[in-house]
Short mmCIF file of C-alpha atoms in Angstrom, two decimals:
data_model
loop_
_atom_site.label_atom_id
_atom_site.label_comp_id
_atom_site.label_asym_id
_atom_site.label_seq_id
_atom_site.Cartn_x
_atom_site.Cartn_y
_atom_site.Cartn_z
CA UNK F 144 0.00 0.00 0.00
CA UNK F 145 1.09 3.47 -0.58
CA UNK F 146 1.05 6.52 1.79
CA UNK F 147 -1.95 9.07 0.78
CA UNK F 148 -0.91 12.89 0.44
CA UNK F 149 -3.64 15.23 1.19
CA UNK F 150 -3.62 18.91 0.71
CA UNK F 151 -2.61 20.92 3.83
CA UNK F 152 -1.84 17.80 5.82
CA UNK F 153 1.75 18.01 6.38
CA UNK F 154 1.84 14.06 6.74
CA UNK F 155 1.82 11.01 4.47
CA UNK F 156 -1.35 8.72 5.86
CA UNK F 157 -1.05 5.21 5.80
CA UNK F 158 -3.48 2.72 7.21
CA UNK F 159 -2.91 -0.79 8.78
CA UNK F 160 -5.47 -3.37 9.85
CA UNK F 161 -6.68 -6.94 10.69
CA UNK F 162 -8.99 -8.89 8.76
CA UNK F 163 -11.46 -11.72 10.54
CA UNK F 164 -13.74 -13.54 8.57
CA UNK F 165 -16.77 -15.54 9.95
CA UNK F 166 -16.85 -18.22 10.30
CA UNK F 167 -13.29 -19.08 9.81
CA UNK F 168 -11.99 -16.94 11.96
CA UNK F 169 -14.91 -16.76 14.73
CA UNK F 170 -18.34 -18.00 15.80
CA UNK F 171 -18.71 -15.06 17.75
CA UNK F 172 -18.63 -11.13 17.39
CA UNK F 173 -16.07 -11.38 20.34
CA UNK F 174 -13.80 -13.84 18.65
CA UNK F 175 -13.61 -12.42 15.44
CA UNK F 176 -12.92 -8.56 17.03
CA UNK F 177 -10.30 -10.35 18.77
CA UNK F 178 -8.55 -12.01 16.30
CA UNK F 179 -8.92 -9.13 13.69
CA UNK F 180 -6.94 -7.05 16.72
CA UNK F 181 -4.43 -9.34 17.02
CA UNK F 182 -3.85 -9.20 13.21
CA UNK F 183 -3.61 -5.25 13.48
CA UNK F 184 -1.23 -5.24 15.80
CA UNK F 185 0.69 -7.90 13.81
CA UNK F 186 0.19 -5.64 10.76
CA UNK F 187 1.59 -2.59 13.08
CA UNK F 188 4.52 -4.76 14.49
CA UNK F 189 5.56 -5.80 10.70
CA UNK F 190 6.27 -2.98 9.94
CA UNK F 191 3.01 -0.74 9.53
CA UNK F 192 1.14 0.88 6.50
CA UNK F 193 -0.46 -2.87 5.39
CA UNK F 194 -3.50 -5.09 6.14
CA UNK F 195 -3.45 -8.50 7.77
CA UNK F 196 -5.88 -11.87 7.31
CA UNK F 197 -6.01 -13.40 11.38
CA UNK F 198 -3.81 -15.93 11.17
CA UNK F 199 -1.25 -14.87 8.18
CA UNK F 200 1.63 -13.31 8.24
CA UNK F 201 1.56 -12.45 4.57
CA UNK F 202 -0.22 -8.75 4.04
CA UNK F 203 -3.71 -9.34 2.12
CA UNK F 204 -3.13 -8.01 -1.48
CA UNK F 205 -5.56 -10.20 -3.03
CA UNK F 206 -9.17 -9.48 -1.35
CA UNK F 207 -10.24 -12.85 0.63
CA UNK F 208 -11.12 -15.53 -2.01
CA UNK F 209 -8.28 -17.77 -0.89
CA UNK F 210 -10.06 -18.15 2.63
CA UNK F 211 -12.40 -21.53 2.92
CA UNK F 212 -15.45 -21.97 4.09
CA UNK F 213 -16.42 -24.22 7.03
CA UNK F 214 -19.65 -25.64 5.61
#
């Protein structure tokens, strides 16, 4: 991901997050915030400025068809 430059905002934004999915990553609302945390902090801790799948250490650059389904 690249840094964002806005007008009059002397700072480059960049974003990191955690990614849960139900069910795969949770039965429960408090599961899946959980895990998604833990992936944003992972996301932070690897260096910031990328987005995590629970569970991966490899950033998400290809939306979330490679997850599987528990049915």
């Amino acid at each position: 991901m690249e840094g964002l430059q806005f007008p009059g905002v002397p700072r480059v934004l960049t974003i990191s997050g955690g990614v849960a999915v139900y069910p795969y990553h949770g039965d429960t609302r408090d599961e899946l915030v959980k895990t998604a945390d833990a992936a944003l902090y992972a996301a932070k801790e690897a260096g910031r400025n990328q987005i995590l799948s629970a569970g991966s250490a490899q950033p998400l650059e290809r939306g979330l068809d490679h997850i599987p389904s528990r049915n």
